[in-house]
Coordinates of C-alpha atoms in Angstrom, one line a residue:
Chain A
X1 CA 99.0 110.4 174.2
X2 CA 100.6 107.5 176.0
X3 CA 97.2 105.9 176.7
X4 CA 96.4 105.8 173.0
X5 CA 99.2 103.2 172.4
X6 CA 96.3 100.8 172.8
X7 CA 95.5 101.6 169.2
X8 CA 98.8 100.4 167.8
X9 CA 97.7 96.7 167.5
X10 CA 94.5 97.8 165.8
X11 CA 96.3 100.0 163.3
X12 CA 98.7 97.1 162.7
X13 CA 95.8 94.7 162.2
X14 CA 94.1 97.1 159.8
X15 CA 97.3 97.4 157.7
X16 CA 97.9 93.7 157.9
X17 CA 94.4 92.9 156.6
X18 CA 94.9 95.2 153.7
X19 CA 98.3 93.7 152.8
X20 CA 96.8 90.2 153.2
X21 CA 94.0 90.9 150.8
X22 CA 96.5 92.4 148.3
X23 CA 98.7 89.4 148.6
X24 CA 96.0 86.8 148.3
X25 CA 94.3 88.7 145.5
X26 CA 91.1 89.1 147.4
X27 CA 90.9 92.9 147.5
X28 CA 87.1 92.7 147.1
X29 CA 86.9 92.0 150.9
X30 CA 87.9 95.5 151.5
X31 CA 84.6 96.8 150.2
X32 CA 82.6 95.0 153.0
X33 CA 85.3 95.9 155.5
X34 CA 84.9 99.6 154.6
X35 CA 81.1 99.4 154.9
X36 CA 81.4 97.5 158.2
X37 CA 83.7 100.3 159.5
X38 CA 81.0 102.9 158.8
X39 CA 78.3 100.8 160.5
X40 CA 80.7 100.4 163.4
X41 CA 81.0 104.2 163.6
X42 CA 77.3 104.3 164.4
X43 CA 77.6 101.4 166.8
X44 CA 80.4 102.8 169.0
X45 CA 78.3 106.0 169.3
X46 CA 75.2 104.0 170.3
X47 CA 77.4 102.0 172.7
X48 CA 78.2 105.2 174.7
X49 CA 74.5 106.1 174.8
X50 CA 73.4 102.6 175.9
X51 CA 76.3 101.5 178.0
X52 CA 77.2 104.7 179.7
X53 CA 74.1 106.9 179.6
X54 CA 71.9 103.8 180.1
X55 CA 69.4 104.8 177.4
X56 CA 68.2 102.6 174.6
X57 CA 67.5 104.0 171.2
X58 CA 65.5 102.0 168.7
X59 CA 65.8 104.8 166.1
X60 CA 69.4 105.1 165.2
X61 CA 68.8 103.7 161.7
X62 CA 66.6 106.9 161.5
X63 CA 69.6 109.1 162.2
X64 CA 71.7 107.1 159.8
X65 CA 69.0 107.6 157.1
X66 CA 68.8 111.3 157.8
X67 CA 72.5 111.6 157.2
X68 CA 72.5 109.4 154.1
X69 CA 69.3 110.6 152.5
X70 CA 69.8 114.3 153.0
X71 CA 73.4 114.0 151.7
X72 CA 72.2 111.9 148.7
X73 CA 69.3 114.1 147.8
X74 CA 71.2 117.4 148.0
X75 CA 74.1 116.1 145.9
X76 CA 71.9 114.5 143.2
X77 CA 68.9 116.8 142.7
X78 CA 69.6 119.0 139.7
X79 CA 69.1 122.7 140.5
X80 CA 69.5 123.9 137.0
X81 CA 65.8 124.5 136.5
X82 CA 65.8 126.8 139.5
X83 CA 69.0 128.6 138.7
X84 CA 67.3 132.0 138.4
X85 CA 65.6 131.7 141.8
X86 CA 66.9 133.6 144.7
X87 CA 67.8 130.7 147.1
X88 CA 69.8 129.0 144.3
X89 CA 71.5 132.2 143.4
X90 CA 72.4 132.8 147.0
X91 CA 73.8 129.2 147.3
X92 CA 75.8 129.8 144.1
X93 CA 77.2 133.0 145.5
X94 CA 78.2 131.3 148.7
X95 CA 80.0 128.6 146.8
X96 CA 77.8 125.8 148.1
X97 CA 77.0 124.4 144.6
X98 CA 79.1 122.4 142.1
X99 CA 78.6 121.7 138.5
X100 CA 78.9 118.4 136.6
X101 CA 77.3 116.2 134.0
X102 CA 74.6 113.6 134.6
X103 CA 74.7 110.1 133.1
X104 CA 73.2 111.4 129.8
X105 CA 75.8 114.1 129.5
X106 CA 73.5 117.0 130.4
X107 CA 74.7 119.8 132.7
X108 CA 74.1 119.3 136.4
X109 CA 74.1 121.7 139.3
X110 CA 74.0 120.2 142.8
X111 CA 75.0 121.0 146.4
X112 CA 78.6 120.2 147.2
X113 CA 79.1 117.1 149.4
X114 CA 80.7 119.1 152.2
X115 CA 77.8 121.4 152.5
X116 CA 75.3 118.6 152.2
X117 CA 77.2 116.7 154.9
X118 CA 77.0 119.7 157.2
X119 CA 73.3 120.1 156.6
X120 CA 72.6 116.4 157.2
X121 CA 74.5 116.4 160.5
X122 CA 72.9 119.6 161.7
X123 CA 69.5 118.2 160.9
X124 CA 70.2 115.0 162.9
X125 CA 71.5 117.1 165.8
X126 CA 68.4 119.3 165.9
X127 CA 66.0 116.3 165.6
X128 CA 67.9 114.5 168.4
X129 CA 67.6 117.7 170.5
X130 CA 63.9 118.1 169.9
X131 CA 63.2 114.4 170.5
X132 CA 65.4 114.2 173.6
X133 CA 64.4 117.3 175.5
X134 CA 61.0 116.1 176.7
X135 CA 61.8 112.4 176.7
X136 CA 65.0 112.3 178.7
X137 CA 63.5 114.1 181.6
X138 CA 61.4 111.0 182.2
X139 CA 62.8 107.9 183.9
X140 CA 62.8 104.5 182.4
X141 CA 62.6 103.3 178.8
X142 CA 60.7 106.2 177.3
X143 CA 63.5 107.0 175.0
X144 CA 63.3 103.5 173.5
X145 CA 59.6 104.1 172.8
X146 CA 60.0 107.6 171.4
X147 CA 62.8 106.6 169.1
X148 CA 60.9 103.6 167.9
X149 CA 58.2 106.0 166.8
X150 CA 60.7 108.3 165.3
X151 CA 62.3 105.4 163.4
X152 CA 59.0 104.3 161.9
X153 CA 58.2 107.9 160.8
X154 CA 61.5 108.3 159.1
X155 CA 61.1 105.0 157.3
X156 CA 57.6 105.9 156.0
X157 CA 58.8 109.4 154.9
X158 CA 61.7 108.1 152.8
X159 CA 59.5 105.4 151.4
X160 CA 56.6 107.7 150.5
X161 CA 58.3 110.9 149.2
X162 CA 59.3 111.3 145.7
X163 CA 62.1 113.6 146.7
X164 CA 63.8 110.7 148.5
X165 CA 63.1 108.2 145.6
X166 CA 60.3 106.2 147.2
X167 CA 61.0 102.5 147.2
X168 CA 64.0 102.8 144.9
X169 CA 65.9 105.2 147.1
X170 CA 68.5 107.5 145.6
X171 CA 71.3 106.4 143.3
X172 CA 74.0 108.2 141.4
X173 CA 75.4 109.9 144.5
X174 CA 78.8 111.5 143.6
X175 CA 82.0 110.9 145.5
X176 CA 82.8 113.1 148.5
X177 CA 86.0 114.9 148.2
X178 CA 87.2 115.2 151.8
X179 CA 90.4 117.1 150.8
X180 CA 91.9 117.4 147.4
X181 CA 93.2 114.0 146.4
X182 CA 91.0 112.1 148.9
X183 CA 87.7 110.9 147.6
X184 CA 85.0 108.9 149.5
X185 CA 83.8 106.8 146.5
X186 CA 83.0 103.2 145.8
X187 CA 84.9 103.3 142.5
X188 CA 87.3 100.4 142.2
X189 CA 90.4 102.6 141.8
X190 CA 89.6 104.2 145.2
X191 CA 89.0 100.9 147.1
X192 CA 92.2 100.9 149.1
X193 CA 92.3 104.6 150.1
X194 CA 88.6 104.3 151.1
X195 CA 89.4 101.4 153.4
X196 CA 91.9 103.5 155.1
X197 CA 89.6 106.6 155.2
X198 CA 86.9 104.6 156.9
X199 CA 89.2 103.1 159.5
X200 CA 90.8 106.5 160.2
X201 CA 87.4 108.0 160.8
X202 CA 86.4 105.0 163.0
X203 CA 89.6 105.0 165.1
X204 CA 89.4 108.7 165.5
X205 CA 85.8 108.3 166.8
X206 CA 86.9 105.7 169.3
X207 CA 89.8 107.8 170.5
X208 CA 87.3 110.7 171.1
X209 CA 84.8 108.5 172.8
X210 CA 87.5 107.0 175.1
X211 CA 88.6 110.5 176.0
X212 CA 85.0 111.3 176.8
X213 CA 84.4 108.2 179.0
X214 CA 87.6 108.9 181.0
X215 CA 86.7 112.5 181.7
X216 CA 84.5 114.5 184.0
X217 CA 81.6 114.0 181.6
X218 CA 82.2 110.2 181.4
X219 CA 82.4 109.9 185.1
X220 CA 79.1 111.8 185.4
X221 CA 77.5 109.4 182.9
X222 CA 78.8 106.4 184.8
X223 CA 77.7 107.9 188.1
X224 CA 74.1 108.3 186.7
X225 CA 74.3 104.6 185.7
X226 CA 75.6 103.6 189.2
X227 CA 73.2 105.6 191.3
X228 CA 70.9 108.3 189.7
X229 CA 69.9 109.8 193.1
X230 CA 73.5 110.1 194.3
X231 CA 74.6 111.6 191.0
X232 CA 71.8 114.1 191.3
X233 CA 72.9 114.9 194.8
X234 CA 76.5 115.5 193.7
X235 CA 75.3 118.2 191.3
X236 CA 75.1 116.2 188.0
X237 CA 72.4 117.5 185.7
X238 CA 71.3 114.0 184.7
X239 CA 68.8 115.1 182.0
X240 CA 71.3 117.4 180.3
X241 CA 74.0 114.7 180.2
X242 CA 71.7 112.1 178.8
X243 CA 70.5 114.6 176.2
X244 CA 74.0 115.5 175.1
X245 CA 75.0 111.9 174.8
X246 CA 71.9 111.2 172.7
X247 CA 72.8 114.1 170.4
X248 CA 76.4 112.9 170.1
X249 CA 75.4 109.4 169.1
X250 CA 72.9 110.8 166.6
X251 CA 75.7 112.9 165.0
X252 CA 77.9 109.8 164.8
X253 CA 75.0 107.9 163.1
X254 CA 74.4 110.7 160.7
X255 CA 78.0 110.9 159.8
X256 CA 78.1 107.2 159.2
X257 CA 75.1 107.6 156.9
X258 CA 76.7 110.4 154.9
X259 CA 80.0 108.6 154.4
X260 CA 78.5 105.2 153.6
X261 CA 76.0 106.7 151.1
X262 CA 78.8 108.5 149.2
X263 CA 80.8 105.3 149.3
X264 CA 77.9 103.1 148.1
X265 CA 76.9 105.8 145.6
X266 CA 73.3 105.6 146.8
X267 CA 70.9 104.7 149.6
X268 CA 67.7 102.8 149.9
X269 CA 64.8 102.7 152.4
X270 CA 66.0 99.5 154.0
X271 CA 68.7 101.5 155.7
X272 CA 65.9 103.4 157.6
X273 CA 64.0 100.3 158.7
X274 CA 63.4 99.6 162.3
X275 CA 65.0 96.2 161.9
X276 CA 68.3 98.0 161.2
X277 CA 67.9 99.9 164.5
X278 CA 67.2 96.6 166.3
X279 CA 70.3 95.1 164.7
X280 CA 72.5 98.0 166.0
X281 CA 71.1 97.5 169.5
X282 CA 71.8 93.8 169.3
X283 CA 75.4 94.4 168.3
X284 CA 76.0 96.8 171.2
X285 CA 74.4 94.3 173.6
X286 CA 76.6 91.5 172.3
X287 CA 79.6 93.7 172.7
X288 CA 78.8 94.1 176.4
X289 CA 76.9 97.5 176.6
X290 CA 79.5 99.6 178.4
X291 CA 82.3 98.2 176.4
X292 CA 83.5 100.2 173.5
X293 CA 86.0 97.6 172.4
X294 CA 83.3 94.9 172.5
X295 CA 81.1 97.2 170.3
X296 CA 83.9 97.8 167.9
X297 CA 84.8 94.1 167.5
X298 CA 81.2 92.9 167.3
X299 CA 80.3 95.8 164.9
X300 CA 83.1 94.7 162.5
X301 CA 82.5 91.0 162.7
X302 CA 78.7 90.8 162.6
X303 CA 78.4 93.5 159.9
X304 CA 81.1 91.9 157.8
X305 CA 79.4 88.5 158.0
X306 CA 76.0 90.0 157.2
X307 CA 77.3 92.0 154.3
X308 CA 79.1 88.9 152.9
X309 CA 75.7 87.2 153.0
X310 CA 76.8 84.7 155.6
X311 CA 73.4 84.6 157.2
X312 CA 71.6 84.2 153.9
X313 CA 67.9 85.2 154.0
X314 CA 67.8 84.7 157.8
X315 CA 69.9 87.9 158.2
X316 CA 67.3 89.8 160.3
X317 CA 66.3 86.7 162.2
X318 CA 69.9 86.1 163.2
X319 CA 70.2 89.5 164.8
X320 CA 66.9 89.0 166.6
X321 CA 68.1 85.7 167.8
X322 CA 71.4 87.2 169.0
X323 CA 69.5 89.8 171.0
X324 CA 67.4 87.2 172.7
X325 CA 70.3 85.0 173.4
X326 CA 72.4 87.7 174.9
X327 CA 69.6 88.9 177.1
X328 CA 69.0 85.4 178.4
X329 CA 72.5 84.0 178.7
X330 CA 75.1 86.8 178.8
X331 CA 73.5 90.2 179.7
X332 CA 77.1 91.5 180.3
X333 CA 78.0 90.8 176.7
X334 CA 79.7 87.9 175.0
X335 CA 83.2 89.0 176.1
X336 CA 82.1 88.5 179.7
X337 CA 81.6 84.8 179.3
X338 CA 85.3 84.3 180.2
X339 CA 86.0 81.8 177.5
X340 CA 89.4 81.5 179.1
X341 CA 87.7 79.5 181.9
X342 CA 86.3 77.0 179.4
X343 CA 89.6 76.8 177.7
X344 CA 91.3 75.8 181.0
X345 CA 89.0 72.9 181.4
X346 CA 90.9 71.2 178.7
X347 CA 93.6 69.2 180.6
X348 CA 96.4 70.4 178.4
X349 CA 95.7 74.1 179.2
X350 CA 94.9 73.6 182.9
X351 CA 96.8 75.9 185.1
X352 CA 98.9 74.3 187.8
X353 CA 97.3 74.9 191.2
X354 CA 99.8 76.8 193.3
X355 CA 101.0 74.7 196.3
X356 CA 99.4 75.7 199.5
X357 CA 101.9 77.2 201.9
X358 CA 102.3 75.3 205.2
X359 CA 101.7 77.5 208.1
Chain B
X1 CA 74.9 134.2 211.0
X2 CA 72.1 132.0 209.8
X3 CA 73.1 129.7 206.9
X4 CA 69.9 127.7 206.7
X5 CA 66.4 128.9 207.6
X6 CA 63.4 126.5 207.5
X7 CA 60.1 128.2 207.8
X8 CA 56.8 126.5 208.5
X9 CA 57.7 123.6 206.3
X10 CA 55.1 121.0 205.6
X11 CA 54.9 117.9 203.4
X12 CA 51.8 115.8 202.9
X13 CA 51.8 112.4 201.2
X14 CA 48.1 111.7 200.5
X15 CA 46.6 111.4 203.9
X16 CA 49.8 111.5 205.8
X17 CA 51.3 114.7 207.1
X18 CA 55.0 113.6 207.1
X19 CA 56.3 117.0 208.1
X20 CA 54.0 119.5 209.8
X21 CA 54.8 123.1 210.3
X22 CA 58.4 122.7 211.1
X23 CA 60.6 125.8 211.6
X24 CA 64.2 126.1 212.7
X25 CA 67.4 127.8 211.7
X26 CA 71.0 126.8 211.5
X27 CA 73.9 128.9 212.5
X28 CA 77.0 129.0 210.3
X29 CA 79.6 126.6 211.6
X30 CA 77.3 124.8 213.9
X31 CA 76.5 121.1 214.3
X32 CA 72.8 120.5 214.6
X33 CA 71.1 117.2 215.0
X34 CA 67.5 116.2 214.1
X35 CA 66.3 113.4 216.2
X36 CA 63.0 111.6 216.7
X37 CA 61.4 108.2 216.8
X38 CA 61.0 106.2 213.6
X39 CA 58.6 107.8 211.2
X40 CA 59.0 111.2 212.8
X41 CA 59.7 112.7 209.4
X42 CA 63.5 113.2 209.8
X43 CA 64.4 111.8 206.4
X44 CA 61.5 113.5 204.7
X45 CA 62.8 116.8 206.2
X46 CA 66.3 116.0 204.8
X47 CA 64.9 115.2 201.4
X48 CA 63.0 118.5 201.4
X49 CA 66.1 120.4 202.1
X50 CA 68.2 118.5 199.5
X51 CA 65.5 119.0 196.8
X52 CA 64.5 115.4 196.4
X53 CA 61.0 116.3 197.5
X54 CA 59.0 119.4 197.0
X55 CA 57.3 120.8 200.1
X56 CA 53.6 121.2 200.2
X57 CA 53.9 124.4 202.3
X58 CA 56.6 126.6 203.8
X59 CA 60.0 127.9 202.8
X60 CA 63.6 126.9 203.0
X61 CA 66.3 129.5 202.5
X62 CA 70.0 128.8 202.2
X63 CA 72.4 131.7 202.5
X64 CA 69.4 134.0 202.0
X65 CA 68.2 132.2 198.8
X66 CA 64.9 130.4 198.6
X67 CA 65.6 126.7 197.6
X68 CA 62.4 124.9 198.3
X69 CA 61.4 122.8 195.2
X70 CA 64.7 123.3 193.6
X71 CA 66.1 120.2 191.8
X72 CA 68.8 118.3 193.8
X73 CA 71.6 119.0 191.3
X74 CA 71.0 122.7 191.6
X75 CA 70.9 122.5 195.4
X76 CA 74.2 120.7 195.3
X77 CA 75.5 123.4 193.0
X78 CA 74.7 126.0 195.7
X79 CA 77.0 124.2 198.1
X80 CA 74.8 121.6 200.0
X81 CA 76.2 118.1 200.0
X82 CA 74.6 115.0 201.5
X83 CA 75.1 111.4 202.4
X84 CA 72.5 108.7 202.4
X85 CA 71.1 106.5 205.1
X86 CA 71.6 103.5 202.9
X87 CA 74.9 104.2 201.3
X88 CA 74.7 105.0 197.6
X89 CA 78.0 104.2 195.9
X90 CA 78.5 104.6 192.2
X91 CA 78.7 100.9 191.2
X92 CA 81.4 100.0 188.8
X93 CA 83.6 102.9 189.9
X94 CA 86.6 102.9 192.1
X95 CA 86.7 104.8 195.5
X96 CA 88.7 107.5 193.9
X97 CA 86.4 107.9 190.9
X98 CA 83.5 108.1 193.3
X99 CA 85.1 111.0 195.1
X100 CA 86.1 112.6 191.8
X101 CA 82.4 112.8 190.9
X102 CA 82.1 114.9 194.0
X103 CA 84.3 117.5 192.3
X104 CA 81.6 117.8 189.5
X105 CA 80.2 121.1 190.5
X106 CA 83.7 122.5 191.1
X107 CA 84.8 121.7 187.6
X108 CA 83.4 122.5 184.2
X109 CA 84.8 120.5 181.3
X110 CA 82.0 119.7 178.8
X111 CA 81.5 117.2 176.0
X112 CA 83.7 118.8 173.4
X113 CA 86.5 119.8 175.8
X114 CA 86.5 116.3 177.1
X115 CA 86.5 114.6 173.7
X116 CA 89.3 116.7 172.3
X117 CA 91.1 116.6 175.7
X118 CA 92.0 120.3 175.6
X119 CA 94.9 121.5 177.7
X120 CA 92.5 123.2 180.1
X121 CA 90.6 120.0 180.4
X122 CA 93.8 118.0 181.2
X123 CA 94.8 120.6 183.8
X124 CA 91.4 120.4 185.4
X125 CA 91.4 116.6 185.4
X126 CA 94.7 116.6 187.2
X127 CA 93.5 119.0 189.8
X128 CA 90.3 116.9 190.3
X129 CA 92.5 113.8 190.9
X130 CA 94.8 115.6 193.4
X131 CA 92.0 117.1 195.3
X132 CA 90.0 113.9 195.5
X133 CA 93.0 112.0 196.8
X134 CA 93.3 114.7 199.5
X135 CA 89.8 114.0 200.7
X136 CA 90.3 110.3 200.7
X137 CA 93.4 110.9 202.8
X138 CA 91.5 113.2 205.1
X139 CA 89.2 110.3 205.9
X140 CA 92.2 107.9 206.2
X141 CA 91.2 105.6 203.3
X142 CA 93.7 106.8 200.6
X143 CA 95.0 103.2 200.3
X144 CA 91.6 102.1 199.0
X145 CA 91.6 104.6 196.2
X146 CA 91.8 102.1 193.4
X147 CA 89.5 99.5 194.8
X148 CA 86.0 99.2 193.4
X149 CA 83.8 101.2 195.9
X150 CA 81.2 98.4 196.1
X151 CA 84.0 95.9 197.1
X152 CA 84.9 97.9 200.2
X153 CA 83.9 97.1 203.8
X154 CA 80.8 98.9 205.0
X155 CA 82.6 101.4 207.2
X156 CA 85.0 102.2 204.4
X157 CA 82.1 102.8 202.0
X158 CA 80.6 105.2 204.5
X159 CA 84.0 107.0 204.5
X160 CA 84.1 107.1 200.7
X161 CA 80.6 108.6 200.7
X162 CA 81.7 111.2 203.2
X163 CA 84.8 112.0 201.1
X164 CA 82.6 112.3 198.0
X165 CA 80.3 114.8 199.8
X166 CA 83.3 116.8 201.1
X167 CA 84.9 116.9 197.7
X168 CA 82.0 119.2 196.7
X169 CA 83.5 121.6 199.2
X170 CA 80.0 122.3 200.6
X171 CA 79.0 125.1 202.9
X172 CA 76.4 122.8 204.4
X173 CA 76.7 119.1 204.9
X174 CA 73.6 116.9 205.4
X175 CA 74.4 113.6 207.1
X176 CA 71.6 111.0 207.1
X177 CA 72.3 108.6 210.0
X178 CA 76.1 108.6 209.6
X179 CA 76.4 106.0 212.4
X180 CA 73.8 103.6 211.2
X181 CA 75.3 100.1 211.1
X182 CA 78.5 101.0 212.9
X183 CA 79.7 99.6 216.1
X184 CA 80.5 101.8 219.2
X185 CA 84.1 102.3 218.3
X186 CA 83.3 103.3 214.7
X187 CA 80.5 105.5 216.0
X188 CA 83.0 107.4 218.2
X189 CA 85.3 107.6 215.2
X190 CA 82.5 109.2 213.1
X191 CA 81.8 111.6 215.9
X192 CA 85.4 112.8 216.0
X193 CA 85.3 113.1 212.2
X194 CA 82.2 115.2 212.2
X195 CA 83.9 117.6 214.6
X196 CA 86.9 117.8 212.3
X197 CA 84.6 118.5 209.4
X198 CA 83.1 121.4 211.3
X199 CA 86.7 122.7 211.9
X200 CA 87.0 123.0 208.1
X201 CA 84.3 125.6 208.3
X202 CA 81.5 123.4 207.2
X203 CA 78.1 123.6 208.8
X204 CA 76.6 120.2 209.6
X205 CA 73.0 119.1 209.9
X206 CA 72.6 115.4 210.8
X207 CA 69.8 113.0 211.4
X208 CA 70.8 110.3 213.9
X209 CA 69.4 107.6 216.1
X210 CA 72.5 107.1 218.2
X211 CA 71.8 109.3 221.2
X212 CA 75.3 109.2 222.7
X213 CA 76.7 110.5 219.4
X214 CA 74.1 113.2 219.1
X215 CA 74.6 114.4 222.7
X216 CA 78.4 114.4 222.3
X217 CA 78.9 116.4 219.2
X218 CA 75.8 118.6 218.6
X219 CA 75.5 122.2 219.5
X220 CA 71.8 122.1 219.2
X221 CA 69.1 119.5 218.7
X222 CA 65.7 119.6 217.0
X223 CA 63.3 116.9 218.1
X224 CA 60.6 115.7 215.8
X225 CA 57.6 113.5 216.6
X226 CA 54.9 112.6 214.1
X227 CA 56.2 115.4 211.8
X228 CA 56.0 118.1 214.3
X229 CA 58.8 119.9 216.1
X230 CA 58.4 119.2 219.8
X231 CA 61.6 120.7 221.1
X232 CA 64.7 122.6 220.0
X233 CA 67.6 123.4 222.4
X234 CA 71.1 122.5 223.5
X235 CA 71.7 118.8 224.3
X236 CA 71.6 119.1 228.1
X237 CA 68.2 120.9 228.0
X238 CA 66.7 118.6 225.4
X239 CA 67.8 115.6 227.5
X240 CA 65.6 116.7 230.4
X241 CA 62.6 117.9 228.3
X242 CA 59.6 116.0 229.7
X243 CA 57.9 115.8 226.2
X244 CA 61.1 114.4 224.6
X245 CA 61.4 111.8 227.4
X246 CA 57.7 110.9 226.9
X247 CA 58.2 110.4 223.1
X248 CA 61.3 108.3 223.5
X249 CA 60.5 106.3 226.6
X250 CA 56.7 106.3 226.6
X251 CA 54.6 107.5 229.5

């Protein structure tokens, strides 16, 4: 675990920020930081797909929406009218349902969040598999096109179907009890624990992805990126590895969707829009593609600013502009610009040139 | 014992018959060279064996198994490794990491095992590293292990590529112009190296332009011209074959 000491400063920063907000009486910042952490969960997964498997997806908001919407629909639609029907009786027998009261105080019977979460993730996994099989056997940017189509379809489905609340989306989503005493919920009293839950999930995800990158699988992915023919000649099944990475990133997105929906208590169709997918791609690009730290930092900073309304009504335009700017001026990501070099141009910080040795 | 059998192999690109009715076999443990003027179809023949191209006609069998039209990664999995005429390093990876990719088919950790770094996965990773360093050492470039492969000198890159192919522990090694771009000393070095590789029990099939190298180390030579096989024999006989002389020196 020695290599994971890298995470100590991050954990320290996470705790420091929480203490700082408590001290300065600005705990409300934690809400956006929690939401940013969930968006960043999607972004680090997308980073591995884009940076290491070299595939661009313009449909990750679709996977996020699949996670969020399935979870929201299953945990809010009342099954009491169907209580006598076989599927519902079966679910009851299996312990997949939970009771409660709706806002009018009427009895409620819904799927438990854990089961809904599993169904949501499994759905994302299967769709990624079906979408990826034919597409990833082709070379080039076919995945970008196919996922763009997929994203549009998901957006239209959630917008048009009554089950998913049409333009209003779904609200009144209950909290998600991870373990007894730990609830994913936007309720004020749960704000601090939820900040830590989100960060724990995010850091855990980054740990797993870093393991992956520094393993046989990660090497194979980087090899595909470095020289597809040579990777093929070394026995790497390139299509399979690309497909599995795509599925993995889809699962991360769906999980982010599930958790953020329970945290927000609802989800709307804007979460499924293609503009959101473009935003995620832009953030990974700013972070430097094959750079999980860059993706993490940029994911946190840009989402936080966006959620705080920093970009005003130009929000989407800003992300479009970022994408264009990065592609033109810093295709290796913003961290590659070596700001240190600019810094040293200022006389005060200029390094002393080492004296040339006389021969 | 025959390890590789090529039977009436043909490959047509539109109007061009790049490989035309070529048959030969390769004895286990032998070094065989394929020579011929530019455009004779040598590299096409290689790509057909390695699975990068699908033959129009004919058969290729490796250890008794038909492999024509099989995808390259499957061919590699059966134990056929190759190098490329224009070196193909994995950019952004160190020399050692390049060689470690060569261990791919000899290891098996998947997505979940790698993510959760299971004990089996950690053990395997250690073994991959140790073994890969051995191959770098075999080629005398162990001190370059942590250098980015693309930053190495040309000759060293060639060595890394060879180490990567050897790391697969192949039964058959395909070398596509291993001496291309090397000076006479380096070429002689490569020749000695190929003989050492054969001593490891690996059968070698090479495409080469450098006649002195081919004559020195090959047990047998196949000569191609315009896609057809015009001679196949031991070096001393091929050297004196009138048709081969005609093809190489003109009439």
